[in-house]
Short mmCIF file of C-alpha atoms and ligand atoms in Angstrom, two decimals:
data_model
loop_
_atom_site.label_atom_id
_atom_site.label_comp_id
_atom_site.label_asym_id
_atom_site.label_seq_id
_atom_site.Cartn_x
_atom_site.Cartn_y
_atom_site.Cartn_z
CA UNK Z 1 148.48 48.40 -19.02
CA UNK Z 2 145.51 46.32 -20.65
CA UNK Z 3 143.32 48.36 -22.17
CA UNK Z 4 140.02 46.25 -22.87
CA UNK Z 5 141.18 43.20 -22.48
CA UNK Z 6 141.08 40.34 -19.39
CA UNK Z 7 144.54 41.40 -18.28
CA UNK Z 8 144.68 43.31 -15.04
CA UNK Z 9 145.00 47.00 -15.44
CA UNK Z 10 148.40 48.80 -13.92
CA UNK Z 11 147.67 51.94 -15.38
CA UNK Z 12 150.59 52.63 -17.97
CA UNK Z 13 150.35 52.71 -21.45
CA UNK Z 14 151.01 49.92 -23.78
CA UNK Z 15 152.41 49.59 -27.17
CA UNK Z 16 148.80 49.78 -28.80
CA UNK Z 17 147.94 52.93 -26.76
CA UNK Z 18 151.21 55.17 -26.52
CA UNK Z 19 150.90 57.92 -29.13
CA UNK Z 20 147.73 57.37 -30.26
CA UNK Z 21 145.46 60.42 -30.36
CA UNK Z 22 141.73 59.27 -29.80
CA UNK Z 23 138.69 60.78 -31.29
CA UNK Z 24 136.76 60.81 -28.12
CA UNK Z 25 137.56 60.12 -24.45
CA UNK Z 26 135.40 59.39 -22.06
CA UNK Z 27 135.47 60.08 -18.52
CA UNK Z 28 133.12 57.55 -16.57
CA UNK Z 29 132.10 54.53 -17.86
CA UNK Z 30 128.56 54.28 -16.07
CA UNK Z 31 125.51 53.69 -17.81
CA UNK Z 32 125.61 57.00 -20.27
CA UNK Z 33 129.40 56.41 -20.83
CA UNK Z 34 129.20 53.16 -21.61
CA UNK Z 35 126.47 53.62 -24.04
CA UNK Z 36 128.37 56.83 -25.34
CA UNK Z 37 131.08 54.72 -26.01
CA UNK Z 38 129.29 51.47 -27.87
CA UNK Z 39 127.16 53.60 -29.95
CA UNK Z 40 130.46 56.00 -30.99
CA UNK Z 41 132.31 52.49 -31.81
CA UNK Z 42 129.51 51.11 -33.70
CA UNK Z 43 128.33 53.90 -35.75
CA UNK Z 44 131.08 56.62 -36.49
CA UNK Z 45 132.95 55.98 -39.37
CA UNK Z 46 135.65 53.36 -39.57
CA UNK Z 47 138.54 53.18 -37.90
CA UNK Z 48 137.49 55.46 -34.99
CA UNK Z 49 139.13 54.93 -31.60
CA UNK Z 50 137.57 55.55 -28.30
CA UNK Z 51 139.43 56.04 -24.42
CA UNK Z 52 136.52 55.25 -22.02
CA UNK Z 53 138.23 55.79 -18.25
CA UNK Z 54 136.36 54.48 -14.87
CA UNK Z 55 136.92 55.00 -11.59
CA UNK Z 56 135.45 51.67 -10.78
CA UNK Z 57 136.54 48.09 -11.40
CA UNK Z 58 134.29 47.21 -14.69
CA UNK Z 59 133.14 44.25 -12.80
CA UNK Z 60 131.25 41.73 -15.81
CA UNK Z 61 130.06 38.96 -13.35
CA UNK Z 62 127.04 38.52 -11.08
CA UNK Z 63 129.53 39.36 -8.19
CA UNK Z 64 130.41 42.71 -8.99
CA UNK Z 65 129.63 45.44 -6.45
CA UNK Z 66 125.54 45.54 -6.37
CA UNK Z 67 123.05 48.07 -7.51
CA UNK Z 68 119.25 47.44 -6.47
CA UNK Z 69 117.59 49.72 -8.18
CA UNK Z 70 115.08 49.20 -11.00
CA UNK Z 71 115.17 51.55 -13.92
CA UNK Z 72 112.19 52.72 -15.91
CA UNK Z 73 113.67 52.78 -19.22
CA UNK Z 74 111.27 54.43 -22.64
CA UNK Z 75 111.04 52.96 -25.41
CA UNK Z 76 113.19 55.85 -26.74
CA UNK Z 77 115.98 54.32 -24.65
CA UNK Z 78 115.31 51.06 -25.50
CA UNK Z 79 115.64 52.22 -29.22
CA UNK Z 80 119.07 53.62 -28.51
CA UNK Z 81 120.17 50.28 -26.56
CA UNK Z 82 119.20 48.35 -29.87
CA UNK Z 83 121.17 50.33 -31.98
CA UNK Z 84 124.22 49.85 -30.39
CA UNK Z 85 123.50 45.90 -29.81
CA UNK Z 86 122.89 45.68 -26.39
CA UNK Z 87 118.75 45.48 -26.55
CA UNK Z 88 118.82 41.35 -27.50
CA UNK Z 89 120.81 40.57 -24.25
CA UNK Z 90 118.49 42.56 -21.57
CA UNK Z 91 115.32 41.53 -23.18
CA UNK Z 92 114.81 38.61 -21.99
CA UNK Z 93 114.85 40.29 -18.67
CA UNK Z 94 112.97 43.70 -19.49
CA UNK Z 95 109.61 43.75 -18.11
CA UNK Z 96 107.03 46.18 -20.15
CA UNK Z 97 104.79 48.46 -18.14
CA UNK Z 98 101.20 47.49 -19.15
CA UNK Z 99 99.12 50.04 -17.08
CA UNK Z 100 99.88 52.92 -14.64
CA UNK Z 101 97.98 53.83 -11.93
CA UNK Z 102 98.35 57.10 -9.79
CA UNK Z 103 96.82 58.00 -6.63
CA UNK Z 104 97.64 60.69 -3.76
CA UNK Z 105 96.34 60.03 -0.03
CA UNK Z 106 97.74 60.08 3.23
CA UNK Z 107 99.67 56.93 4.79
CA UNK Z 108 97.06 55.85 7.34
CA UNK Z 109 93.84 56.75 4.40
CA UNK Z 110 91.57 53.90 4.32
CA UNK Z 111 91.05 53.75 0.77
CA UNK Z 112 93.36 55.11 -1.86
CA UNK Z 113 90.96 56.28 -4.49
CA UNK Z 114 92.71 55.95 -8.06
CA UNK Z 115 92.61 59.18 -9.70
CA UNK Z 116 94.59 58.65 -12.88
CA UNK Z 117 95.02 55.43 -14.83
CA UNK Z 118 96.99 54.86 -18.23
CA UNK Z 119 95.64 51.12 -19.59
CA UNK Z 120 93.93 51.48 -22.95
CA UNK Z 121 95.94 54.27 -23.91
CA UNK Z 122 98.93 51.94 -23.70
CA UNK Z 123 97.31 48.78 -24.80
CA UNK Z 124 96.92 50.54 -28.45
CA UNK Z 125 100.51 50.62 -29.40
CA UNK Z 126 104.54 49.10 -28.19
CA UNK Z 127 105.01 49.33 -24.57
CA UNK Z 128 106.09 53.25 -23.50
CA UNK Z 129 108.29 52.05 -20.89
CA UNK Z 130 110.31 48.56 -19.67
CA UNK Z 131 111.40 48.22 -16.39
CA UNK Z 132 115.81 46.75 -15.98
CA UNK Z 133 117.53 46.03 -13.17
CA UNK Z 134 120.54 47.69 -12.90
CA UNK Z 135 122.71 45.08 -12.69
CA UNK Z 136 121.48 43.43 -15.39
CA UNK Z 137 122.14 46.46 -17.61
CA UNK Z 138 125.93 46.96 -16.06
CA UNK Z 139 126.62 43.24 -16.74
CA UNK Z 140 125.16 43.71 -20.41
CA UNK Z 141 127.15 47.11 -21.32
CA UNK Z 142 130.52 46.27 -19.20
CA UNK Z 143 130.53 42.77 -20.91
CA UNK Z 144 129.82 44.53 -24.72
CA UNK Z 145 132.30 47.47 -23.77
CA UNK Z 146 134.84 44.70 -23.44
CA UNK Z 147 134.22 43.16 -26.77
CA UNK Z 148 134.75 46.52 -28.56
CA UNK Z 149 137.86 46.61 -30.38
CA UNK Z 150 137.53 50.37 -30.68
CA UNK Z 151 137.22 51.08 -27.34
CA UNK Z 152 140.67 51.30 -24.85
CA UNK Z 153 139.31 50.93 -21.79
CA UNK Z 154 141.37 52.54 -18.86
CA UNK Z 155 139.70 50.93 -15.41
CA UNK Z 156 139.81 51.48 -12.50
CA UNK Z 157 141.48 54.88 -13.02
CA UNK Z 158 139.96 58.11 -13.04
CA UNK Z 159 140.57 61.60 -15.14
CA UNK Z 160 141.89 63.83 -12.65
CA UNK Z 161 142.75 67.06 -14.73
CA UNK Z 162 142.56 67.95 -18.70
CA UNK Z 163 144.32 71.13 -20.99
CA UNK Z 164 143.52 71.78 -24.15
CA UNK Z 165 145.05 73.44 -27.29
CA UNK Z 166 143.82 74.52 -30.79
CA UNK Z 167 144.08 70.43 -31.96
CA UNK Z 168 143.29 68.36 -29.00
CA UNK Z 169 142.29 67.79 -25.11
CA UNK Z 170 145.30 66.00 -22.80
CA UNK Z 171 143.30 63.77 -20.33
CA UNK Z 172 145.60 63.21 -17.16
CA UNK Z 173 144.91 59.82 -15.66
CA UNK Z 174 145.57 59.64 -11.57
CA UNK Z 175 147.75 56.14 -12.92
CA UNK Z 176 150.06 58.91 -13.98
CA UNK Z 177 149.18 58.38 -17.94
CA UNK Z 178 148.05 60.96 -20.47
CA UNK Z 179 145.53 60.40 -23.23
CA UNK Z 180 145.20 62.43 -26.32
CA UNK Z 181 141.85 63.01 -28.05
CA UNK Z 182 139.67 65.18 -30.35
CA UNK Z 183 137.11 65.51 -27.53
CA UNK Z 184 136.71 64.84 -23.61
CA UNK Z 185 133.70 63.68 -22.91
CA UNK Z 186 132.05 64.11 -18.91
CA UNK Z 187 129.91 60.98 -18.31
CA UNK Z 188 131.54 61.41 -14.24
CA UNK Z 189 128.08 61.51 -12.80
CA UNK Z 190 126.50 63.97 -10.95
CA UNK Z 191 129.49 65.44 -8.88
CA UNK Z 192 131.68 65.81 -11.89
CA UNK Z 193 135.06 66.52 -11.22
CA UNK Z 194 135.35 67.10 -15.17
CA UNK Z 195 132.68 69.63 -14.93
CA UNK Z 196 134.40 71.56 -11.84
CA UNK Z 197 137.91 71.77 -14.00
CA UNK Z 198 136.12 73.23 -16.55
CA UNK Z 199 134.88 76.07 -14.23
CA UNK Z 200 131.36 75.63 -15.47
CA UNK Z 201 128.96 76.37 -12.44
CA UNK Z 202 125.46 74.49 -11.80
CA UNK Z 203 122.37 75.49 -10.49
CA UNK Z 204 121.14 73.04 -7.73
CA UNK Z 205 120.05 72.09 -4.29
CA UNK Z 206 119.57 68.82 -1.89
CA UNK Z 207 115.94 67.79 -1.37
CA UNK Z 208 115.13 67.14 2.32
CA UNK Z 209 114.85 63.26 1.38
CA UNK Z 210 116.31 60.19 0.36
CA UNK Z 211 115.45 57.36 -2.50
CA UNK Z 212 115.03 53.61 -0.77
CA UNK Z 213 115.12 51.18 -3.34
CA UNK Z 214 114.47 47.11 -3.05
CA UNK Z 215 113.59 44.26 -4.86
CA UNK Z 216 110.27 42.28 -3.15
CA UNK Z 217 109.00 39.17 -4.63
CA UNK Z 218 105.11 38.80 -4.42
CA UNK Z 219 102.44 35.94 -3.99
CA UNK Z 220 100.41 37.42 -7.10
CA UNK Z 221 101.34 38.67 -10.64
CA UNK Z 222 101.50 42.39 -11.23
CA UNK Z 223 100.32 42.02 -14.99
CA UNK Z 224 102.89 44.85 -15.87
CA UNK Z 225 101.27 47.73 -14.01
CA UNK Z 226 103.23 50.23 -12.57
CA UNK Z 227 101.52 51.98 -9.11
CA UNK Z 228 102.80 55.60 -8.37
CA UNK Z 229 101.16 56.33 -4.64
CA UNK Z 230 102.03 60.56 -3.81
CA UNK Z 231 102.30 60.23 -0.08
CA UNK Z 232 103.03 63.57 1.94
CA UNK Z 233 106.72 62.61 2.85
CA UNK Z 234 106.91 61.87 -1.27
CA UNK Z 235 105.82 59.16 -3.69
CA UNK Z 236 106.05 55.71 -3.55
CA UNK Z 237 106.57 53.60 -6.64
CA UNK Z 238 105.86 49.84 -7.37
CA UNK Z 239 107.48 48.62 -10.85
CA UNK Z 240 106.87 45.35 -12.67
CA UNK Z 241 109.73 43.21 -12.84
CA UNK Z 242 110.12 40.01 -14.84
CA UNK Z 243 108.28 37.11 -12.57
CA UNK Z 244 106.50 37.78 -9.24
CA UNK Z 245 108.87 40.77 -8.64
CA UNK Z 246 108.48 44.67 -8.14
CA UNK Z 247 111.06 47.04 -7.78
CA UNK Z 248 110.46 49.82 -4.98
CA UNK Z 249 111.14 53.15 -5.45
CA UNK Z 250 110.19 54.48 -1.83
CA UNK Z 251 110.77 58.79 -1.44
CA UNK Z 252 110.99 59.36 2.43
CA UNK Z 253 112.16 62.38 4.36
CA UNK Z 254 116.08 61.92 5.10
CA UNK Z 255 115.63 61.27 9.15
CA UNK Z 256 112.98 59.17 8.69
CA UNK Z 257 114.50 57.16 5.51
CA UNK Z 258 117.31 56.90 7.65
CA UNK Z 259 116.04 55.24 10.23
CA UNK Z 260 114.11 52.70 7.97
CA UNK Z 261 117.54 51.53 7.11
CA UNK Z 262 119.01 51.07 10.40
CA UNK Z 263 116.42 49.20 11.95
CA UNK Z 264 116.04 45.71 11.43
CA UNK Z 265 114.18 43.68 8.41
CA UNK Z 266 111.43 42.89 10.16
CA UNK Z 267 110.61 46.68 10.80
CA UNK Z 268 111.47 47.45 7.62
CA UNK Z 269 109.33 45.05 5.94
CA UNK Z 270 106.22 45.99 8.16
CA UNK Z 271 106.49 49.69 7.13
CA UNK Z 272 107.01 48.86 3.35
CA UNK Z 273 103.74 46.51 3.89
CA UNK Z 274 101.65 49.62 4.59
CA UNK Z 275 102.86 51.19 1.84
CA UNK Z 276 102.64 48.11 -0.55
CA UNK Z 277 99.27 47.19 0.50
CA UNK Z 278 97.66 43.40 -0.29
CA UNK Z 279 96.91 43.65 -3.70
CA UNK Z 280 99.79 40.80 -4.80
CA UNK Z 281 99.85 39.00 -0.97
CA UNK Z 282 102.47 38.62 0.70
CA UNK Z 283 106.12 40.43 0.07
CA UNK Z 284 109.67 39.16 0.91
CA UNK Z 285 112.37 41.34 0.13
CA UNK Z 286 115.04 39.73 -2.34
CA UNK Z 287 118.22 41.63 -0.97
CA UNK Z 288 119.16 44.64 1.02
CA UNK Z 289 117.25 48.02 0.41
CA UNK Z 290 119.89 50.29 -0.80
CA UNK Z 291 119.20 54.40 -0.24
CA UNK Z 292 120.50 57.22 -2.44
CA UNK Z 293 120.62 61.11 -1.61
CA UNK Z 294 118.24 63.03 -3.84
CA UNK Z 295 119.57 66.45 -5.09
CA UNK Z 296 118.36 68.86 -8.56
CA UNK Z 297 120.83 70.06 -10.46
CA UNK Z 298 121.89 71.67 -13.92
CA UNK Z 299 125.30 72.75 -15.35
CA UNK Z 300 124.83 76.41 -16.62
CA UNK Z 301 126.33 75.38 -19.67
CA UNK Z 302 126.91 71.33 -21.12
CA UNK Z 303 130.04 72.53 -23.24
CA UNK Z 304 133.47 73.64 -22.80
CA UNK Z 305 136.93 73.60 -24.27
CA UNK Z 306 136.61 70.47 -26.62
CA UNK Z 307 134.58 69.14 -23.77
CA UNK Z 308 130.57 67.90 -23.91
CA UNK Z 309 128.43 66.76 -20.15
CA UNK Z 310 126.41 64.21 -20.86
CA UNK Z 311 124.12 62.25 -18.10
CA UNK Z 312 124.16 63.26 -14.48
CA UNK Z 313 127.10 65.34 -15.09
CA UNK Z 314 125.27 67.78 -17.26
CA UNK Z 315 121.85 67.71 -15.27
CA UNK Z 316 120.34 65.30 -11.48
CA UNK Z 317 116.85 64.97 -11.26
CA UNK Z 318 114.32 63.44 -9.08
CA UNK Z 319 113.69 59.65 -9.59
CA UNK Z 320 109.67 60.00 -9.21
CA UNK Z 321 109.22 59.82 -12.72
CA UNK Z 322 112.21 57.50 -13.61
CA UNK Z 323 113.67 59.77 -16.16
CA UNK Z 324 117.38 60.78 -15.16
CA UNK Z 325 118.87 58.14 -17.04
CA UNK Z 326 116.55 58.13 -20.09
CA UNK Z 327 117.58 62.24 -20.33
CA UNK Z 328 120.66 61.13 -20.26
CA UNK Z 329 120.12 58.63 -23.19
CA UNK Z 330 118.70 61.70 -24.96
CA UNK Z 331 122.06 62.80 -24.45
CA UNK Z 332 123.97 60.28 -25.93
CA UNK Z 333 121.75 60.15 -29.07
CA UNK Z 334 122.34 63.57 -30.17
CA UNK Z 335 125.92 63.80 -28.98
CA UNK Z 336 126.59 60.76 -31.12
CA UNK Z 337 124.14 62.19 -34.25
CA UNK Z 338 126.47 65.75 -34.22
CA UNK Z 339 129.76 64.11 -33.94
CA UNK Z 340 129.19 61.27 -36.86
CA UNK Z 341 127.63 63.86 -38.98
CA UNK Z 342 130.65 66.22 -38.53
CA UNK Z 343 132.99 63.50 -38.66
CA UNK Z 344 131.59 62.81 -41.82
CA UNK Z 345 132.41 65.86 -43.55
CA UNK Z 346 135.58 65.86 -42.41
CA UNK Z 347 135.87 68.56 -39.53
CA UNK Z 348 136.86 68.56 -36.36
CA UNK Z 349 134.24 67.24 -33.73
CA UNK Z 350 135.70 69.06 -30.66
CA UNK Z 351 135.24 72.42 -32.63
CA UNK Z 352 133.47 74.99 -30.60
CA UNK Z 353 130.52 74.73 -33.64
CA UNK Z 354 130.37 71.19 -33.22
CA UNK Z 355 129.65 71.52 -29.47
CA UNK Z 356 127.19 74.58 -29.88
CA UNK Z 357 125.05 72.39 -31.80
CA UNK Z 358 124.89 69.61 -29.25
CA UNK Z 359 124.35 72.21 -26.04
CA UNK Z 360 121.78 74.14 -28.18
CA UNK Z 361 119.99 70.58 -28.83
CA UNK Z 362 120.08 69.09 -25.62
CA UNK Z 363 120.12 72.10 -22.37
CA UNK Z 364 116.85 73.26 -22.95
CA UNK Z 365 114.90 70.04 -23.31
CA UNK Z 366 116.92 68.71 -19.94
CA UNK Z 367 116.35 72.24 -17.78
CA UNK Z 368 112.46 71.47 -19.09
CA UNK Z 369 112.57 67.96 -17.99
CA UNK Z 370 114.38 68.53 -14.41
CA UNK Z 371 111.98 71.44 -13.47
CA UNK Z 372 108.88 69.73 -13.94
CA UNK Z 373 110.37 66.48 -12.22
CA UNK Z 374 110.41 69.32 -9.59
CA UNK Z 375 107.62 70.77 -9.79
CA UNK Z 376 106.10 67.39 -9.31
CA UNK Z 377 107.95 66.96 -6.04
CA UNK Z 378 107.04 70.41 -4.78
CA UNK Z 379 103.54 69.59 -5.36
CA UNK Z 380 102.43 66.15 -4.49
CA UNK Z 381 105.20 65.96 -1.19
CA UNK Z 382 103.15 67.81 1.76
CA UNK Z 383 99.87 66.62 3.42
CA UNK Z 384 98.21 70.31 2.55
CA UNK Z 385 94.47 69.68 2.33
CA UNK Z 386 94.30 72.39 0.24
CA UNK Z 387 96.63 72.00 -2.11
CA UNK Z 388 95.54 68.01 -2.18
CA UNK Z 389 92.11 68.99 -3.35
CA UNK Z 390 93.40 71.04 -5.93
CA UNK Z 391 95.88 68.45 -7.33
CA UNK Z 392 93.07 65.90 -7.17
CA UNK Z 393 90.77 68.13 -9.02
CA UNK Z 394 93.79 68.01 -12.21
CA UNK Z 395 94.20 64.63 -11.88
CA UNK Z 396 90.89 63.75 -12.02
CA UNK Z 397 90.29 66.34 -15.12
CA UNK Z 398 93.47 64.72 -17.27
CA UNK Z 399 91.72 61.13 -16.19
CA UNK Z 400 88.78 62.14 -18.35
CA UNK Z 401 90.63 63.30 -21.50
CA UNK Z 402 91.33 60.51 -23.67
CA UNK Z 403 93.36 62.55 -26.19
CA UNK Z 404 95.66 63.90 -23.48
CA UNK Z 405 96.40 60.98 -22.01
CA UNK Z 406 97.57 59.31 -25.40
CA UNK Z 407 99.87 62.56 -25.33
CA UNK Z 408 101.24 62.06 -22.04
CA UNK Z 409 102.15 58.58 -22.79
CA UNK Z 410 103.96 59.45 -25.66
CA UNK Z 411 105.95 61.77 -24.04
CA UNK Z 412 106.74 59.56 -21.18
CA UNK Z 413 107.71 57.37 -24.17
CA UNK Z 414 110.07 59.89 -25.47
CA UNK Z 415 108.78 60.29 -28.65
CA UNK Z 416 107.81 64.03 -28.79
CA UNK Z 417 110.22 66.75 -29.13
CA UNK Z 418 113.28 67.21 -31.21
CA UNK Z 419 114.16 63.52 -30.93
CA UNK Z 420 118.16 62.43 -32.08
CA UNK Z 421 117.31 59.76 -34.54
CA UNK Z 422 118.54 56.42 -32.76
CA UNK Z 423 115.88 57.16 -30.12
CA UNK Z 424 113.23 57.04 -33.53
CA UNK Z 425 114.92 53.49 -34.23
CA UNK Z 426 116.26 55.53 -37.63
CA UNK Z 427 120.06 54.81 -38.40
CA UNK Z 428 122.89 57.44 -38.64
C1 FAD D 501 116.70 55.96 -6.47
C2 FAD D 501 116.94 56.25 -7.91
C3 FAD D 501 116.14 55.65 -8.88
C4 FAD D 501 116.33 55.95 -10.22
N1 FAD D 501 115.50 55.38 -11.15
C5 FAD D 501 115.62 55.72 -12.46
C6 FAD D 501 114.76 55.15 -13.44
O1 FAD D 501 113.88 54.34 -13.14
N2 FAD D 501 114.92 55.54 -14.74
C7 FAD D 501 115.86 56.46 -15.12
O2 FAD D 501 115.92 56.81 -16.30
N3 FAD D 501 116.71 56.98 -14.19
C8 FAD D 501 116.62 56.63 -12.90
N4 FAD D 501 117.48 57.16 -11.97
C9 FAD D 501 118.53 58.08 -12.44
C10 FAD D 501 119.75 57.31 -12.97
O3 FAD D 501 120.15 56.33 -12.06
C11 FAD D 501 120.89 58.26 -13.28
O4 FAD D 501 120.41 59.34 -14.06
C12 FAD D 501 121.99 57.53 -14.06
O5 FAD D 501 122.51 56.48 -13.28
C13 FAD D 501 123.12 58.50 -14.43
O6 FAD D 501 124.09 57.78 -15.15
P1 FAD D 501 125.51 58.44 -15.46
O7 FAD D 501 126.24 57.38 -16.25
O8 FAD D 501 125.34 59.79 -16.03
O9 FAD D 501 126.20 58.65 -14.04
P2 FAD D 501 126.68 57.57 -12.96
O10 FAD D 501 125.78 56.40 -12.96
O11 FAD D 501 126.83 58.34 -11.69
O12 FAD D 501 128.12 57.09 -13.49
C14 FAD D 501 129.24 57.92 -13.38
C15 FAD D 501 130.47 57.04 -13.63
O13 FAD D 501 131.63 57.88 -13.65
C16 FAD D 501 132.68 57.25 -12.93
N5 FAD D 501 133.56 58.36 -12.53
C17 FAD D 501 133.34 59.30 -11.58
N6 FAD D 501 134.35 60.21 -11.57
C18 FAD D 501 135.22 59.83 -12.55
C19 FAD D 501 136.44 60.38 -13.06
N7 FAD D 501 136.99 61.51 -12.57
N8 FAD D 501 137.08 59.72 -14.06
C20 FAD D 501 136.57 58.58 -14.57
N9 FAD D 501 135.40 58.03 -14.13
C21 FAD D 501 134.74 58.65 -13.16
C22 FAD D 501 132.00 56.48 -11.83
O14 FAD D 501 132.80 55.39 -11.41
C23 FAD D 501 130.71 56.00 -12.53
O15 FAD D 501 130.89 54.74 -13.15
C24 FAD D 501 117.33 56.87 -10.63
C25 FAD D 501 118.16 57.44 -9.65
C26 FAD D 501 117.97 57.14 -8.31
C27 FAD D 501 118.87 57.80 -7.30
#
């Protein structure tokens, strides 16, 4: 097997790798493993060794398999992708969000009043949010992932089963191999396999609609402001992207979203024109829309047996505010903040303590997070007059207070709250 390097992996272990007991492993090298695993290379103490196992080819090149979504990252996150190096390379590329605006009407409304605006609250200080394309950001991490000499990775393979005992966790590979390490780590997205062998249960449900995303290019620039329009069947998001480009992040009800992607482009385009409106001209979509079931969840607990959830394993919400990923981030931060400070003094970091501290940091914040994302849903997707009216009323009421709209930024930001360190740009 190569572990890490160009070689092609055949899923046995080498020389290097045979014997060797890891501090961490982790399971699922997406965007919170992969980041799990830099920031553990480049910040734990010396000498540290890291497993990180995928089930998918860790594709480096334009070619790879392709994701079109856009991803609101904070400037939290973008703290945490700095620290661990990978901030330089997806600058250039990273879009800030200048303005927001926010309104709620029906589809066929003639006007679209705008009932709640961030712009000088964000001019004042560093953009709160920049938007990524995924792809970009897998190209950046796979590519950095590779140049670790800490990290083994172990791709495309996938951990199928674990034990533990009073020293270590036995990660069995479906290639057949075993890895040792101090701690398993579940990065394995949101239907963990990791979690279910650990027999920890999670609270969750489907929501009645899907997530269409796409790429448009536009006649007119955006200026960095993001739209957010609450239409009854759910809201509808245009994001800045670098040039004359928004990303899409389109909430429709699961028939209906399903037959938007069936149809042909032309269809597809004209209903995404209603939606888009004429502000920026015309729109062309830059690849295929790509759409992604929506579902809540949250593991009843993020530890185990010298085992820590991180990401969508530990906790799914809904995209309307972009902030899955960036909870996850929060994740990483503080998982990585317990385990260098423990490593540190010399104990063990899959110790039961060790993990108590990272569950008590992190569950409550991300249970906080995921319910209002829901709440959010619940409350802006329906066409109740009623209800409408009343929302309108508290958006209209938050428009006019200066002093909590500077706080809302800043916790869209990421800055409030018991915040891990390398989302504060402070080192370990
Ligand atoms: C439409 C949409 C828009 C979104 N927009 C935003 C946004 O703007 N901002 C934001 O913050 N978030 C956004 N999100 C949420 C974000 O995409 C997720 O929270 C994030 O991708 C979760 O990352 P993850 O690494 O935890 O899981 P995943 O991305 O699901 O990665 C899991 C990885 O584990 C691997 N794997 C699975 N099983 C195993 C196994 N047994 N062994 C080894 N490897 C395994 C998989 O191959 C995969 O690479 C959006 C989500 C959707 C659906």
């Amino acid at each position: 097997m190569a572990p890490r390097s160009a070689l092609p992996y055949t899923g046995s272990m080498n020389t290097q790798t045979k014997g060797v007991v890891y501090d961490a492993i982790v399971a699922g090298g997406g965007f919170v493993g992969g980041t799990l695993a830099l920031a553990l290379a480049k910040l734990a103490p010396e000498g540290v060794r890291i497993a990180l196992v995928d089930a998918a080819r860790q594709e480096v090149s334009a070619n790879g398999p392709k994701d079109a979504r856009g991803l609101a990252l904070t400037a939290a996150t973008k703290a945490l992708l700095d620290a661990v190096g990978l901030w330089p390379a997806l600058s250039p590329n990273a879009e800030p969000v200048r303005s927001i605006e926010i309104t709620d009407s029906p589809l066929n409304a003639s006007l679209r009043p705008h009932f709640l605006g961030f712009d000088d609250e964000m001019e004042a200080g560093d953009p709160g949010a920049y938007l990524v394309e995924a792809g970009e950001l897998h190209r950046v991490a796979r590519a950095a992932v590779a140049a670790e000499k800490a990290i083994d990775v172990f791709a495309p393979d996938s951990v199928d089963d674990f034990e533990t005992d009073a020293f270590c966790v036995r990660a069995h590979l479906a290639s057949g191999a075993t890895l040792q390490g101090r701690l398993l780590v579940a990065a394995d997205g949101r239907r963990s396999k990791l979690r279910e062998r650990a027999g920890i249960k999670s609270i969750g449900w489907s929501y009645p609609q899907v997530g269409i995303v796409a790429t448009v290019a536009h006649e007119r620039p955006h200026h960095g402001k993001a739209v957010q329009h609450f239409l009854p069947a759910g809201p509808f998001a245009i994001l800045p992207l670098t040039g004359n480009r928004s990303s899409i992040v389109w909430t429709e009800e699961t028939e209906r979203g399903q037959e938007l992607m069936a149809g042909s482009e032309e269809a597809f385009v004209g209903e995404l024109t209603r939606r888009f409106g004429h502000r920026l001209g015309a729109i062309t979509l830059e690849a295929p829309p790509q759409s992604f079931p929506l579902a809540f969840q949250m593991a009843r607990s993020f530890v185990a047996d010298r085992l820590a959830l991180v990401g969508d394993a530990a906790h799914a919400v809904h995209p309307l505010a972009g902030q899955g990923l960036n909870i996850g981030m929060r994740d990483v931060a503080a998982l990585v903040e317990t385990i260098v400070e423990t490593q540190r003094l010399g104990l063990d970091i899959g110790a039961g303590t060790t993990l108590e501290r990272y569950q008590r940091w992190r569950r409550f914040d991300s249970a906080f997070s995921a319910t209002v994302m829901d709440g959010l849903n619940r409350l802006f997707s329906n066409d109740s007059a009623p209800l409408r009216a009343i929302r309108d009323l508290g958006l209209g009421l938050v428009d006019r207070a200066p002093g909590l709209k500077r706080f809302l930024v800043r916790e869209a930001a990421g800055a409030t709250g018991d915040v891990p360190r390398l989302l504060k740009g402070e080192g370990l």
